[in-house]
Coordinates of C-alpha atoms and ligand atoms in Angstrom, one line a residue:
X1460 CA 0.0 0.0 0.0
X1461 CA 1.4 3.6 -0.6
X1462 CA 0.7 6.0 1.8
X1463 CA -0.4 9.7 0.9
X1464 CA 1.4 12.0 3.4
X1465 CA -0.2 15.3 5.0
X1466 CA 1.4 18.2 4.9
X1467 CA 2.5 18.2 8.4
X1468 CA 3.9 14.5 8.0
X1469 CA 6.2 16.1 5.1
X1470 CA 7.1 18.5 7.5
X1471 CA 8.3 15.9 10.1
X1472 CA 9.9 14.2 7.4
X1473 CA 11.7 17.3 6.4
X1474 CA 13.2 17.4 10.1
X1475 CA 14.7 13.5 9.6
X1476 CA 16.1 14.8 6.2
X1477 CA 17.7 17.6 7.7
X1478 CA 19.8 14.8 10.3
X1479 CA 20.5 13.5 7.1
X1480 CA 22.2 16.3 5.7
X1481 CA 23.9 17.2 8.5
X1482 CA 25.8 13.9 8.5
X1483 CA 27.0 14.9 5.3
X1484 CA 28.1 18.1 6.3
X1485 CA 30.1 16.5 9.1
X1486 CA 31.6 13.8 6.8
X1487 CA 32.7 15.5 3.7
X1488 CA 35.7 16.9 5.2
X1489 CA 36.5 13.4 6.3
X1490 CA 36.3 12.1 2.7
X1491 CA 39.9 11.5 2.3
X1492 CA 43.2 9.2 2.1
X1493 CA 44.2 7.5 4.8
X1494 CA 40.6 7.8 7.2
X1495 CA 38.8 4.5 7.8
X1496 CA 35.9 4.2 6.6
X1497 CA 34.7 3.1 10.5
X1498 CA 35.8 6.6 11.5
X1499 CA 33.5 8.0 9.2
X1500 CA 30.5 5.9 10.3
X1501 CA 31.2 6.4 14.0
X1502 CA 31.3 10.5 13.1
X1503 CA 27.8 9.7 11.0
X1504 CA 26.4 7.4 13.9
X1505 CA 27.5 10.7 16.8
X1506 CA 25.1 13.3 14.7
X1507 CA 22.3 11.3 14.4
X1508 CA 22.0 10.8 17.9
X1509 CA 22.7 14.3 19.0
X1510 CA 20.0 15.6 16.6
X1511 CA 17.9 13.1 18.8
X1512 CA 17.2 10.9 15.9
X1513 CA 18.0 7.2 15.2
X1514 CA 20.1 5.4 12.4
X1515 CA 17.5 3.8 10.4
X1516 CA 20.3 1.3 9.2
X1517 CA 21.4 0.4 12.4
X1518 CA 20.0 -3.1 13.5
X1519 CA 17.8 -3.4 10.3
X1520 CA 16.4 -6.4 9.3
X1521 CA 15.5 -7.7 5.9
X1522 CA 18.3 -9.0 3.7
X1523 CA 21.1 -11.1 5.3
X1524 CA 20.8 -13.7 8.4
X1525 CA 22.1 -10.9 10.6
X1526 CA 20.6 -7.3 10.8
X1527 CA 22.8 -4.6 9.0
X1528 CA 25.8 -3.9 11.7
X1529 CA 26.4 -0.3 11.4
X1530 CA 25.1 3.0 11.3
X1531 CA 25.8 3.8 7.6
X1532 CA 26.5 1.6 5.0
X1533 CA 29.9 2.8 3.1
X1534 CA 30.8 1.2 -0.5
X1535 CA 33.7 1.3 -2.3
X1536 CA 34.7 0.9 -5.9
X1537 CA 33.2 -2.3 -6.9
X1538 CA 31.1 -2.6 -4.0
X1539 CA 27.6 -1.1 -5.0
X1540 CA 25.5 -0.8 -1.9
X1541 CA 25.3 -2.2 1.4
X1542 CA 29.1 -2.3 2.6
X1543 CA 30.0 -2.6 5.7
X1544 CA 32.3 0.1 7.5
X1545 CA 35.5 -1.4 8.8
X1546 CA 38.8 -0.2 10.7
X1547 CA 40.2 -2.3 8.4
X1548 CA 39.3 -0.3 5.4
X1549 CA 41.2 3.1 4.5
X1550 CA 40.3 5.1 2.0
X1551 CA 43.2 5.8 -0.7
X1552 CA 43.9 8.1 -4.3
X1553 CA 41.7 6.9 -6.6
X1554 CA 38.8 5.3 -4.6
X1555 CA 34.7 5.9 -5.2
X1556 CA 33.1 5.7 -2.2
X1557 CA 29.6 6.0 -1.7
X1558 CA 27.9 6.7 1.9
X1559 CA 24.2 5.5 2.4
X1560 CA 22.8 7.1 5.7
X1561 CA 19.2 7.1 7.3
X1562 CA 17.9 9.0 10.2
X1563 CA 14.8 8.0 12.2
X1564 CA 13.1 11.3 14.0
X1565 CA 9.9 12.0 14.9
X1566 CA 8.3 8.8 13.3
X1567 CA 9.7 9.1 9.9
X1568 CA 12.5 8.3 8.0
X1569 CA 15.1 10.2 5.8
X1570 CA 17.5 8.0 3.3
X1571 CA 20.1 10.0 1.0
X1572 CA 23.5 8.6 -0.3
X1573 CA 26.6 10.6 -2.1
X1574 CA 29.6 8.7 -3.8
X1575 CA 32.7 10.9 -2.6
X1576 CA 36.0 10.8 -4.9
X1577 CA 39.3 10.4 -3.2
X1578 CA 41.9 12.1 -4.7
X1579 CA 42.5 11.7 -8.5
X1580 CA 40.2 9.5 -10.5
X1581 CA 40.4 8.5 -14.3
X1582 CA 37.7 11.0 -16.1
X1583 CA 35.1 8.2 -17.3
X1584 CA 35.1 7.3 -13.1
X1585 CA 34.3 11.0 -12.6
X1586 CA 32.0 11.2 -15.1
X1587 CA 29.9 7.9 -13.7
X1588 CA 29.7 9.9 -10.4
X1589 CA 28.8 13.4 -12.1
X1590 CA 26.0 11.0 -14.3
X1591 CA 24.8 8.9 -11.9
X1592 CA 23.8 12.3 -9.5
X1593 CA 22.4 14.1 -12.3
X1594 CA 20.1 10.7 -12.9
X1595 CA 18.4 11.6 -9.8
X1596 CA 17.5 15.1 -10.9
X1597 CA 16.0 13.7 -14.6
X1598 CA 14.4 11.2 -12.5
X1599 CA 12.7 13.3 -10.3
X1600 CA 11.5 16.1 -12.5
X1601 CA 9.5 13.7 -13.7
X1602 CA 7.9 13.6 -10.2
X1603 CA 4.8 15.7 -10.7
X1604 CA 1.3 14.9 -10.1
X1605 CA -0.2 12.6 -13.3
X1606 CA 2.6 11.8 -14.3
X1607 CA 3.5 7.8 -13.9
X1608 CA 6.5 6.3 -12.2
X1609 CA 7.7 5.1 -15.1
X1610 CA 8.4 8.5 -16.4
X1611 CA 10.8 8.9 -13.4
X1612 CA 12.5 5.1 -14.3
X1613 CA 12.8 5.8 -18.0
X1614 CA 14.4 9.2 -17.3
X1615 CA 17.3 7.8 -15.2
X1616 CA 17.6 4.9 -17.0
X1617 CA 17.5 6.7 -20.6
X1618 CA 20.3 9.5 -19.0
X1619 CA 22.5 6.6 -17.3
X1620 CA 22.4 4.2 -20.4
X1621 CA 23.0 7.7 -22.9
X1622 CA 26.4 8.0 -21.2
X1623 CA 27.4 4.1 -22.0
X1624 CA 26.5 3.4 -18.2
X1625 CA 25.2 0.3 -16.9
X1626 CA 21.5 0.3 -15.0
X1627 CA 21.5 -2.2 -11.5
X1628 CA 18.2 -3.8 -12.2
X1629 CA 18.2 -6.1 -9.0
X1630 CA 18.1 -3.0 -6.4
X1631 CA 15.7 0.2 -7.0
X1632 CA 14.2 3.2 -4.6
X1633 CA 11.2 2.9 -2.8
X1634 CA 8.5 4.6 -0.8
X1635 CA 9.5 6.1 2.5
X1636 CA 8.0 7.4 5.3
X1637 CA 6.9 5.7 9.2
X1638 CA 8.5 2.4 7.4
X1639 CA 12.4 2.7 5.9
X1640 CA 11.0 0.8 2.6
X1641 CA 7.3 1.6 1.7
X1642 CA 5.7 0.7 -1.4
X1643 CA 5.9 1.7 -4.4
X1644 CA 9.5 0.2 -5.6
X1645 CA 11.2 2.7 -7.6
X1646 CA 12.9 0.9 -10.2
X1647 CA 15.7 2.6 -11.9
X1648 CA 14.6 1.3 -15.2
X1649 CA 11.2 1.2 -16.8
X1650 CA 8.7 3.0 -19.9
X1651 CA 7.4 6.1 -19.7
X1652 CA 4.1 6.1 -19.4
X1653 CA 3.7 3.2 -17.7
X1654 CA 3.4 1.9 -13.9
X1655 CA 1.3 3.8 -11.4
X1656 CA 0.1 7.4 -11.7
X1657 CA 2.0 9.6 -9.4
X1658 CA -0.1 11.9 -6.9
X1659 CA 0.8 14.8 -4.6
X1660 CA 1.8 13.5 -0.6
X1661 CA 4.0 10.5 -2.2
X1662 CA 7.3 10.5 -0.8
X1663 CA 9.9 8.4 -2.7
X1664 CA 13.7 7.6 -2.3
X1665 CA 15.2 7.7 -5.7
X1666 CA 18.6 6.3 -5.9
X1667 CA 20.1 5.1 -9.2
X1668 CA 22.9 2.6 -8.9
X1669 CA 24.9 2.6 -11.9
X1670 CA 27.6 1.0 -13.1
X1671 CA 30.8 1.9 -14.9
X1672 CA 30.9 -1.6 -17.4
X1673 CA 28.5 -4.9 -17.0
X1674 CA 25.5 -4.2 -14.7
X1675 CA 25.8 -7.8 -13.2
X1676 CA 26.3 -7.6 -9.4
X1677 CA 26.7 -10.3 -6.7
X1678 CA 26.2 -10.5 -3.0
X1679 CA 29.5 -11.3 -0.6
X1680 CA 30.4 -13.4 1.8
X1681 CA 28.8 -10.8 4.7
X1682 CA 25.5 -11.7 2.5
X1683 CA 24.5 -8.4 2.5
X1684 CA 27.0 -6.1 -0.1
X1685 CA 26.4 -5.7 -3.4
X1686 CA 29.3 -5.5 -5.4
X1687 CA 29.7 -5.7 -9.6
X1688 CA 30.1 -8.9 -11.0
X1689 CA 33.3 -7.6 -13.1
X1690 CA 34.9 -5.9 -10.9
X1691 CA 34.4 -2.2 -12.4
X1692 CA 33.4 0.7 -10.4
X1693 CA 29.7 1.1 -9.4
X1694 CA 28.1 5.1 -8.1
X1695 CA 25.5 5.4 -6.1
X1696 CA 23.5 8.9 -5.5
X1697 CA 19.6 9.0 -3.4
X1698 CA 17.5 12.1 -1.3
X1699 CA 14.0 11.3 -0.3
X1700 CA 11.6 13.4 -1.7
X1701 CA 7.9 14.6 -1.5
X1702 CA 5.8 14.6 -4.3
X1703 CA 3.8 18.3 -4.1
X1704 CA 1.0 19.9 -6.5
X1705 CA 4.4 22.5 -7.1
X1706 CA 6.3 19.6 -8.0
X1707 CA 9.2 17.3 -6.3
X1708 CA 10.6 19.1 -2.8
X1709 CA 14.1 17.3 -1.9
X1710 CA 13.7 16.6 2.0
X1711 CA 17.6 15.7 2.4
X1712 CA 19.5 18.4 1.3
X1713 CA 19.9 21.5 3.5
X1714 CA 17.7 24.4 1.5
X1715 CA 19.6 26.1 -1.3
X1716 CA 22.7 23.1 -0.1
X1717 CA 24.2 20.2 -0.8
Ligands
LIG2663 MG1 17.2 3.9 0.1

Protein backbone atom coordinates (compact mmCIF):
# COMPACT_ATOMS: atom_id res chain seq x y z
CA UNK A 1 0.00 0.00 0.00
CA UNK A 2 1.37 3.56 -0.56
CA UNK A 3 0.72 5.97 1.84
CA UNK A 4 -0.38 9.65 0.88
CA UNK A 5 1.41 12.02 3.44
CA UNK A 6 -0.24 15.28 5.02
CA UNK A 7 1.43 18.23 4.90
CA UNK A 8 2.46 18.16 8.39
CA UNK A 9 3.87 14.46 8.02
CA UNK A 10 6.18 16.08 5.09
CA UNK A 11 7.12 18.52 7.46
CA UNK A 12 8.25 15.93 10.12
CA UNK A 13 9.88 14.21 7.40
CA UNK A 14 11.72 17.28 6.45
CA UNK A 15 13.22 17.39 10.12
CA UNK A 16 14.71 13.53 9.57
CA UNK A 17 16.10 14.75 6.21
CA UNK A 18 17.74 17.59 7.65
CA UNK A 19 19.83 14.78 10.26
CA UNK A 20 20.53 13.46 7.06
CA UNK A 21 22.18 16.28 5.66
CA UNK A 22 23.86 17.20 8.54
CA UNK A 23 25.83 13.88 8.49
CA UNK A 24 27.01 14.88 5.33
CA UNK A 25 28.08 18.09 6.29
CA UNK A 26 30.13 16.45 9.07
CA UNK A 27 31.55 13.84 6.82
CA UNK A 28 32.69 15.53 3.68
CA UNK A 29 35.66 16.88 5.24
CA UNK A 30 36.55 13.43 6.34
CA UNK A 31 36.30 12.05 2.66
CA UNK A 32 39.94 11.54 2.35
CA UNK A 33 43.16 9.20 2.08
CA UNK A 34 44.17 7.50 4.76
CA UNK A 35 40.56 7.78 7.24
CA UNK A 36 38.85 4.50 7.84
CA UNK A 37 35.89 4.18 6.61
CA UNK A 38 34.71 3.12 10.52
CA UNK A 39 35.77 6.57 11.55
CA UNK A 40 33.46 7.95 9.17
CA UNK A 41 30.47 5.87 10.29
CA UNK A 42 31.24 6.39 14.03
CA UNK A 43 31.28 10.55 13.15
CA UNK A 44 27.82 9.74 11.05
CA UNK A 45 26.41 7.40 13.91
CA UNK A 46 27.49 10.71 16.75
CA UNK A 47 25.06 13.28 14.70
CA UNK A 48 22.26 11.33 14.41
CA UNK A 49 21.95 10.79 17.86
CA UNK A 50 22.72 14.34 19.01
CA UNK A 51 20.00 15.61 16.62
CA UNK A 52 17.88 13.08 18.77
CA UNK A 53 17.25 10.87 15.86
CA UNK A 54 18.03 7.18 15.16
CA UNK A 55 20.13 5.44 12.43
CA UNK A 56 17.51 3.82 10.43
CA UNK A 57 20.34 1.25 9.19
CA UNK A 58 21.36 0.44 12.35
CA UNK A 59 20.01 -3.06 13.47
CA UNK A 60 17.75 -3.40 10.31
CA UNK A 61 16.40 -6.37 9.26
CA UNK A 62 15.50 -7.75 5.94
CA UNK A 63 18.33 -9.02 3.74
CA UNK A 64 21.09 -11.07 5.34
CA UNK A 65 20.81 -13.72 8.42
CA UNK A 66 22.05 -10.86 10.65
CA UNK A 67 20.62 -7.35 10.76
CA UNK A 68 22.84 -4.59 9.02
CA UNK A 69 25.76 -3.89 11.67
CA UNK A 70 26.36 -0.31 11.40
CA UNK A 71 25.06 2.97 11.31
CA UNK A 72 25.83 3.82 7.61
CA UNK A 73 26.45 1.62 5.01
CA UNK A 74 29.86 2.76 3.06
CA UNK A 75 30.85 1.16 -0.48
CA UNK A 76 33.71 1.34 -2.34
CA UNK A 77 34.73 0.88 -5.90
CA UNK A 78 33.24 -2.32 -6.95
CA UNK A 79 31.10 -2.62 -4.01
CA UNK A 80 27.60 -1.09 -5.02
CA UNK A 81 25.53 -0.84 -1.92
CA UNK A 82 25.32 -2.21 1.41
CA UNK A 83 29.13 -2.35 2.60
CA UNK A 84 30.01 -2.62 5.72
CA UNK A 85 32.33 0.14 7.48
CA UNK A 86 35.47 -1.43 8.83
CA UNK A 87 38.83 -0.24 10.74
CA UNK A 88 40.24 -2.32 8.38
CA UNK A 89 39.30 -0.34 5.43
CA UNK A 90 41.21 3.15 4.47
CA UNK A 91 40.29 5.11 2.00
CA UNK A 92 43.24 5.77 -0.66
CA UNK A 93 43.88 8.10 -4.33
CA UNK A 94 41.73 6.90 -6.62
CA UNK A 95 38.79 5.34 -4.62
CA UNK A 96 34.75 5.91 -5.16
CA UNK A 97 33.07 5.68 -2.23
CA UNK A 98 29.58 5.99 -1.69
CA UNK A 99 27.93 6.68 1.92
CA UNK A 100 24.19 5.52 2.44
CA UNK A 101 22.80 7.13 5.70
CA UNK A 102 19.15 7.15 7.30
CA UNK A 103 17.85 8.95 10.21
CA UNK A 104 14.79 8.02 12.18
CA UNK A 105 13.12 11.34 14.00
CA UNK A 106 9.88 11.98 14.93
CA UNK A 107 8.31 8.81 13.34
CA UNK A 108 9.65 9.08 9.94
CA UNK A 109 12.51 8.27 7.97
CA UNK A 110 15.13 10.16 5.82
CA UNK A 111 17.49 8.01 3.31
CA UNK A 112 20.10 10.02 0.97
CA UNK A 113 23.49 8.55 -0.32
CA UNK A 114 26.59 10.61 -2.13
CA UNK A 115 29.63 8.66 -3.79
CA UNK A 116 32.65 10.95 -2.65
CA UNK A 117 36.01 10.79 -4.87
CA UNK A 118 39.30 10.44 -3.16
CA UNK A 119 41.91 12.10 -4.74
CA UNK A 120 42.50 11.71 -8.51
CA UNK A 121 40.20 9.45 -10.53
CA UNK A 122 40.45 8.46 -14.28
CA UNK A 123 37.70 11.02 -16.13
CA UNK A 124 35.11 8.19 -17.27
CA UNK A 125 35.07 7.33 -13.12
CA UNK A 126 34.34 11.05 -12.61
CA UNK A 127 31.98 11.22 -15.14
CA UNK A 128 29.91 7.90 -13.75
CA UNK A 129 29.70 9.91 -10.39
CA UNK A 130 28.77 13.35 -12.09
CA UNK A 131 26.04 10.96 -14.30
CA UNK A 132 24.78 8.92 -11.87
CA UNK A 133 23.82 12.34 -9.55
CA UNK A 134 22.35 14.08 -12.29
CA UNK A 135 20.08 10.73 -12.86
CA UNK A 136 18.41 11.56 -9.83
CA UNK A 137 17.52 15.10 -10.93
CA UNK A 138 16.04 13.71 -14.60
CA UNK A 139 14.40 11.17 -12.53
CA UNK A 140 12.74 13.26 -10.31
CA UNK A 141 11.55 16.08 -12.50
CA UNK A 142 9.53 13.73 -13.74
CA UNK A 143 7.95 13.61 -10.18
CA UNK A 144 4.85 15.73 -10.71
CA UNK A 145 1.27 14.87 -10.10
CA UNK A 146 -0.20 12.65 -13.27
CA UNK A 147 2.58 11.84 -14.34
CA UNK A 148 3.48 7.82 -13.94
CA UNK A 149 6.46 6.26 -12.19
CA UNK A 150 7.69 5.09 -15.12
CA UNK A 151 8.41 8.45 -16.37
CA UNK A 152 10.82 8.94 -13.43
CA UNK A 153 12.46 5.09 -14.26
CA UNK A 154 12.76 5.80 -17.95
CA UNK A 155 14.39 9.21 -17.31
CA UNK A 156 17.26 7.84 -15.22
CA UNK A 157 17.56 4.88 -17.03
CA UNK A 158 17.52 6.72 -20.63
CA UNK A 159 20.29 9.48 -19.05
CA UNK A 160 22.48 6.56 -17.33
CA UNK A 161 22.37 4.24 -20.35
CA UNK A 162 22.95 7.65 -22.85
CA UNK A 163 26.40 7.98 -21.22
CA UNK A 164 27.37 4.07 -22.04
CA UNK A 165 26.51 3.45 -18.23
CA UNK A 166 25.22 0.28 -16.92
CA UNK A 167 21.45 0.35 -15.05
CA UNK A 168 21.50 -2.17 -11.51
CA UNK A 169 18.21 -3.85 -12.19
CA UNK A 170 18.17 -6.11 -9.04
CA UNK A 171 18.13 -2.99 -6.44
CA UNK A 172 15.69 0.15 -7.00
CA UNK A 173 14.15 3.21 -4.59
CA UNK A 174 11.22 2.90 -2.85
CA UNK A 175 8.53 4.60 -0.79
CA UNK A 176 9.47 6.15 2.48
CA UNK A 177 8.03 7.42 5.32
CA UNK A 178 6.94 5.74 9.21
CA UNK A 179 8.55 2.37 7.39
CA UNK A 180 12.42 2.73 5.89
CA UNK A 181 11.01 0.79 2.59
CA UNK A 182 7.26 1.64 1.74
CA UNK A 183 5.73 0.72 -1.43
CA UNK A 184 5.89 1.71 -4.38
CA UNK A 185 9.50 0.16 -5.60
CA UNK A 186 11.22 2.67 -7.59
CA UNK A 187 12.86 0.89 -10.19
CA UNK A 188 15.70 2.55 -11.93
CA UNK A 189 14.60 1.31 -15.20
CA UNK A 190 11.19 1.19 -16.80
CA UNK A 191 8.71 3.04 -19.89
CA UNK A 192 7.40 6.12 -19.67
CA UNK A 193 4.05 6.14 -19.36
CA UNK A 194 3.72 3.16 -17.66
CA UNK A 195 3.43 1.87 -13.87
CA UNK A 196 1.30 3.78 -11.38
CA UNK A 197 0.11 7.43 -11.73
CA UNK A 198 1.98 9.61 -9.41
CA UNK A 199 -0.07 11.86 -6.94
CA UNK A 200 0.84 14.78 -4.57
CA UNK A 201 1.81 13.49 -0.57
CA UNK A 202 3.95 10.47 -2.21
CA UNK A 203 7.25 10.54 -0.76
CA UNK A 204 9.90 8.45 -2.73
CA UNK A 205 13.67 7.61 -2.31
CA UNK A 206 15.24 7.74 -5.68
CA UNK A 207 18.58 6.27 -5.90
CA UNK A 208 20.14 5.06 -9.18
CA UNK A 209 22.91 2.63 -8.91
CA UNK A 210 24.92 2.64 -11.93
CA UNK A 211 27.64 0.99 -13.11
CA UNK A 212 30.85 1.86 -14.93
CA UNK A 213 30.85 -1.58 -17.35
CA UNK A 214 28.53 -4.92 -17.03
CA UNK A 215 25.55 -4.16 -14.74
CA UNK A 216 25.76 -7.79 -13.22
CA UNK A 217 26.31 -7.64 -9.37
CA UNK A 218 26.71 -10.26 -6.69
CA UNK A 219 26.18 -10.53 -2.98
CA UNK A 220 29.46 -11.28 -0.58
CA UNK A 221 30.42 -13.37 1.77
CA UNK A 222 28.77 -10.83 4.68
CA UNK A 223 25.48 -11.68 2.51
CA UNK A 224 24.53 -8.38 2.48
CA UNK A 225 27.02 -6.06 -0.07
CA UNK A 226 26.44 -5.74 -3.37
CA UNK A 227 29.33 -5.46 -5.45
CA UNK A 228 29.72 -5.70 -9.63
CA UNK A 229 30.10 -8.88 -11.04
CA UNK A 230 33.28 -7.56 -13.12
CA UNK A 231 34.88 -5.88 -10.86
CA UNK A 232 34.36 -2.19 -12.35
CA UNK A 233 33.37 0.69 -10.40
CA UNK A 234 29.73 1.15 -9.36
CA UNK A 235 28.11 5.15 -8.08
CA UNK A 236 25.46 5.42 -6.11
CA UNK A 237 23.54 8.95 -5.46
CA UNK A 238 19.65 9.03 -3.35
CA UNK A 239 17.55 12.09 -1.27
CA UNK A 240 13.97 11.30 -0.30
CA UNK A 241 11.56 13.41 -1.74
CA UNK A 242 7.88 14.56 -1.54
CA UNK A 243 5.76 14.56 -4.33
CA UNK A 244 3.81 18.31 -4.14
CA UNK A 245 1.03 19.91 -6.51
CA UNK A 246 4.40 22.48 -7.09
CA UNK A 247 6.31 19.57 -7.97
CA UNK A 248 9.20 17.31 -6.27
CA UNK A 249 10.62 19.06 -2.84
CA UNK A 250 14.10 17.28 -1.93
CA UNK A 251 13.74 16.61 2.01
CA UNK A 252 17.62 15.68 2.38
CA UNK A 253 19.47 18.36 1.26
CA UNK A 254 19.90 21.49 3.52
CA UNK A 255 17.70 24.40 1.47
CA UNK A 256 19.56 26.06 -1.28
CA UNK A 257 22.66 23.07 -0.10
CA UNK A 258 24.23 20.18 -0.79
MG1 LIG B 1 17.17 3.94 0.05
Amino acid sequence: MITIKTPEAIDLMRQAGAVVASVFDAIRPMMKEGVTTDVIDHIAHEVILEAGAIPSFLGYDGQGPTPFPAATCISIDEEVVHGFPSAERVLRDGMIVSVDVGAYLNGYHGDAARTFIIGQVPDRIRELVEVTEQAFWKGIEQAVPGNRLGDISAAIQDHCESHGFGVIRELSGHGIGTELHESPNVPNYGRKSRGIRLVAGMTLAVEPMVTLGSREVIIADNDWTFETRDGLPASHYENTFAITEDGPVVLTMHAGGL
